[in-house]
């Protein structure tokens, strides 16, 4: 089979999205991604690379590669079900690894099914090794959750740059070079949600990049914490509780009935605090790392994310 892998073009994104939905619905059940938008929103983001696989000129699969400063990951990876087992996934992973290496990302990873030996063995061929589980968790909302902290969207554009830099200081204190300024810009520029902050206005203690509603990575009736972090130091547990509560207030204000987030269980204290706050695991996955190192998955780290 003649397989071409190259960056997706704008005119090919709809076809890539259709393949993505078909592939994951085949595995997870019909309508697995409902009215969420992932392929299109990430394609438009400046910190991602979208790769397509083509067979006879038609989109046969794709993957998205995301850069968070010194950390980068790829996924989701999807191939048209009728073409499974033809080597398309192998070509896409090889191309994604080339992008990760070209970026100079010191810590690389992916998220995959925790129960799939086939997936684990496949990605191990490229130097990715399974670490701890990532729990995709959620809790229902009453709609009466208090509004806590503040939101970046209300900050005048001229003042946002300094605030975004302050968020980068928070992540750098957790893992050198970890930087999610691209996620912040994507949410604000595409009107996908907002960035919730706690702490002092000129020196936030923590922040959360949140999606809400249809056309985002959350979907109807849902708010989703794409990334959240609290600066390490005294009082970090209380600050984390405050940030999670602020996310719940944002979700309720957005009209969501449920708040969803991800946490790697190697961040044990964060996981325990989420359980105490009423969150329960909807589905587990596993992160695979290259090289086989923990990165920022440490017991004391208060950080929410998942590499789906």
C-alpha atoms as one frame of an Amber mdcrd trajectory, in Angstrom:
protein
   0.000   0.000   0.000   1.306   3.432  -0.952   1.000   5.563   2.213   1.853
   9.258   2.332   2.180  11.074   5.674   2.344  14.862   5.719   0.848  17.865
   7.549  -2.900  18.202   7.154  -4.217  21.097   5.111  -7.312  23.071   6.085
  -9.413  21.506   3.325  -8.625  18.023   4.712  -9.614  18.612   8.340 -13.266
  17.590   7.877 -12.206  14.253   6.405  -9.709  13.697   9.223 -12.412  14.479
  11.776 -14.754  11.963  10.151 -12.078   9.242  10.306 -11.356  10.125  13.947
 -15.031   9.788  14.919 -15.478   6.574  12.957 -12.400   4.953  14.507 -13.205
   5.826  18.112 -16.904   5.017  17.749 -15.894   1.589  16.460 -13.914   0.980
  19.659 -15.923   2.907  22.255 -19.429   2.765  20.836 -21.557   5.020  18.626
 -21.347   8.743  19.309 -18.305   8.423  21.552 -17.355  12.058  20.994 -20.886
  13.469  20.679 -20.759  17.186  19.799 -17.224  17.753  21.025 -14.638  19.275
  18.717 -11.053  18.104  19.017  -9.516  17.741  15.573 -10.703  21.130  14.319
  -9.875  23.090  17.476  -6.387  21.604  17.766  -5.732  22.092  14.070  -6.329
  25.811  14.583  -4.042  26.030  17.631  -0.536  27.400  17.163   1.150  24.919
  19.536   0.023  21.783  17.688   0.982  19.953  14.512  -1.670  17.993  12.622
  -0.414  15.037  10.575  -2.462  13.149   8.040  -1.978   9.756   6.417  -3.170
   9.442   2.824  -3.908   6.397   0.687  -4.644   7.037  -2.986  -5.051  10.714
  -2.149  -7.740  10.155   0.485  -7.403  10.793   4.226  -6.856   7.406   5.864
  -5.835   8.564   9.350  -4.356  11.353  11.400  -2.679  12.280  14.635  -2.169
  15.541  16.498   1.093  16.508  18.162   0.958  19.008  21.029   3.817  21.036
  22.487   3.817  22.206  26.087   7.306  23.701  26.140   9.772  21.021  27.264
   6.927  18.478  27.336   5.134  17.238  24.234   2.763  14.417  23.373   0.837
  13.055  20.436  -2.703  11.822  20.081  -5.363  11.000  19.445  -4.185   8.782
  16.632  -6.880   7.366  14.390  -7.014   5.222  11.272 -10.065   4.394   9.176
 -11.321   1.018  10.509 -11.423  -0.547   7.047  -7.659   0.078   6.795  -6.589
  -1.226  10.207  -3.566  -3.500  10.144  -2.086  -1.966   6.981   0.837  -0.097
   8.601  -0.805   3.338   8.575  -0.588   3.752  12.346   3.099   2.860  12.283
   3.795   5.566   9.722   1.842   8.135  11.733   3.694   7.347  14.983   7.061
   7.538  13.234   6.135  10.950  11.821   4.879  12.137  15.216   8.151  11.079
  16.872  10.057  13.047  14.247   8.036  16.143  15.194   8.611  15.567  18.930
  12.346  15.150  18.406  12.464  18.142  16.070  10.920  20.272  18.808  13.597
  19.090  21.219  10.990  17.983  23.755  12.824  16.423  26.683   9.760  14.587
  27.971   7.434  12.967  25.438   4.302  10.932  25.874   0.905   9.663  24.833
  -2.340   8.406  26.368  -3.826   5.046  25.463  -6.181   2.340  26.650  -5.052
   0.926  29.977  -6.298  -2.593  29.190  -4.837  -2.946  25.686  -1.685  -5.061
  25.518  -1.716  -4.512  21.757  -1.432  -0.747  22.130   1.233  -0.995  24.827
   3.390  -3.291  22.705   2.913  -1.148  19.612   4.066   2.086  21.257   6.914
   0.373  23.084   8.467  -0.234  19.670   9.005   3.530  19.493  10.454   3.861
  22.997   7.275   4.795  24.903   6.740   2.885  28.160   3.606   2.658  30.309
   3.676   4.461  33.640   0.779   5.111  36.044  -2.923   5.223  35.263  -4.586
   8.484  34.354  -8.089   8.697  35.800 -10.654  10.592  33.736 -12.914  11.797
  36.541 -16.087  13.830  36.872 -18.675  15.017  39.335 -22.194  16.399  38.960
 -22.961  20.057  39.580 -25.921  21.600  41.347 -25.726  24.933  39.546 -25.317
  26.749  42.856 -21.522  26.415  43.104 -19.978  29.742  44.206 -17.950  31.839
  41.797 -14.384  31.849  43.128 -11.123  33.277  41.824 -11.242  35.271  38.618
 -11.070  34.696  34.860  -8.538  35.750  32.303 -11.171  36.782  29.760 -12.085
  39.802  31.903  -8.477  41.018  32.010  -7.795  43.759  29.429  -5.821  42.346
  26.482  -2.938  44.730  27.169  -2.509  43.175  30.619  -2.899  39.528  29.648
   0.664  38.941  28.458   2.097  39.483  31.946  -0.569  37.226  33.448   0.137
  34.467  30.919   3.835  34.744  31.763   2.918  34.374  35.445   1.072  31.135
  34.596   4.226  29.901  32.854   6.130  30.607  36.061   3.710  28.301  37.907
   4.288  25.407  35.510   8.046  25.970  35.336   8.185  25.639  39.133   6.629
  22.169  38.754   8.693  20.920  35.808  11.439  22.982  34.107  10.228  24.276
  30.764   6.617  23.067  31.101   4.640  25.795  29.345   0.959  25.752  28.330
   0.714  29.273  26.935  -0.530  27.681  23.710  -3.506  26.116  25.515  -4.347
  29.466  27.107  -4.232  31.243  23.748  -6.268  28.522  22.052  -9.107  28.687
  24.586  -9.295  32.473  24.540  -8.772  32.992  20.798 -11.280  30.305  19.793
 -13.772  31.164  22.559 -13.733  27.582  23.852 -14.023  28.478  27.531 -11.848
  30.473  29.893  -8.816  30.428  32.161  -9.689  30.366  35.858  -7.127  31.787
  38.304  -6.612  31.919  42.060  -4.183  33.922  44.176  -2.894  37.447  43.771
  -3.768  39.266  40.539  -0.108  39.914  39.714   1.135  36.519  40.928  -1.484
  33.756  40.606  -0.979  30.712  42.821  -2.767  28.480  40.338  -4.727  28.460
  37.099  -6.955  26.152  35.052  -7.598  26.098  31.295 -11.252  25.119  30.927
 -13.455  24.178  27.986 -17.247  24.317  28.175 -20.148  23.307  25.963 -20.606
  22.028  22.405 -17.925  22.728  19.829 -15.156  22.339  22.413 -13.388  19.358
  23.960 -16.113  19.317  26.642 -19.385  18.887  24.748 -22.979  19.725  25.633
 -23.730  19.948  29.334 -20.083  19.462  30.293 -17.160  21.611  31.373 -13.685
  20.122  31.028 -10.435  21.080  32.731  -7.879  20.679  29.950  -4.991  21.676
  32.219  -4.642  23.039  35.741  -1.690  23.580  38.057  -0.887  25.020  41.468
   2.521  26.423  42.372   4.369  24.138  44.821   5.061  25.318  48.348   3.385
  25.756  51.728  -0.382  25.604  51.544  -0.425  23.784  48.204  -3.192  21.396
  49.296  -5.503  24.244  50.271  -4.688  26.111  47.058  -5.515  23.023  45.009
  -8.882  22.660  46.754  -9.552  26.338  45.985  -8.664  25.925  42.313 -10.888
  22.856  41.931 -13.746  24.734  43.609 -13.170  27.681  41.263 -13.394  25.300
  38.301 -16.702  23.994  39.641 -17.988  27.565  39.902 -16.923  28.271  36.323
 -18.645  25.085  35.129 -21.879  25.926  36.915 -21.830  29.465  35.536 -21.350
  28.033  32.044 -24.514  25.963  32.479 -22.727  22.621  32.677 -24.308  19.727
  34.545 -20.991  17.964  34.990 -17.305  18.845  35.395 -14.719  16.479  33.872
 -10.962  16.401  34.383  -7.971  14.075  34.290  -5.306  13.302  36.863  -2.410
  10.894  36.752  -2.611   8.677  39.806   1.136   9.057  40.388   0.101  12.523
  41.622  -1.343  10.702  44.578  -2.215  13.633  46.810  -4.077  15.412  44.019
  -5.994  12.214  43.272  -6.985  11.800  46.930  -8.155  15.398  47.146 -10.339
  14.942  44.068 -11.946  11.856  45.599 -12.645  13.843  48.762 -14.228  16.582
  46.629 -16.728  14.116  45.149 -15.046  13.217  41.864 -15.270   9.617  40.657
 -13.439   7.841  37.834 -15.407   7.430  34.618 -12.642   5.716  32.666  -8.975
   4.936  33.254  -6.182   5.240  30.715  -2.439   4.933  30.917   0.242   7.406
  29.930   3.309   6.125  28.113   6.523   8.103  28.435   9.634   8.560  26.312
  12.111   8.319  27.975  10.767   6.071  30.738  10.814   8.785  33.409   8.084
  10.252  35.642   8.315  13.820  34.318   5.959  15.837  36.504   4.004  12.765
  37.678   5.165  13.027  41.291   3.228  12.431  44.494   3.368  16.035  45.683
   2.421  17.713  42.380  -1.007  19.341  42.167  -1.649  19.310  38.414  -4.585
  18.193  36.271  -4.286  17.045  32.678  -4.654  14.114  30.358  -2.935  13.455
  27.064  -5.971  12.249  25.133
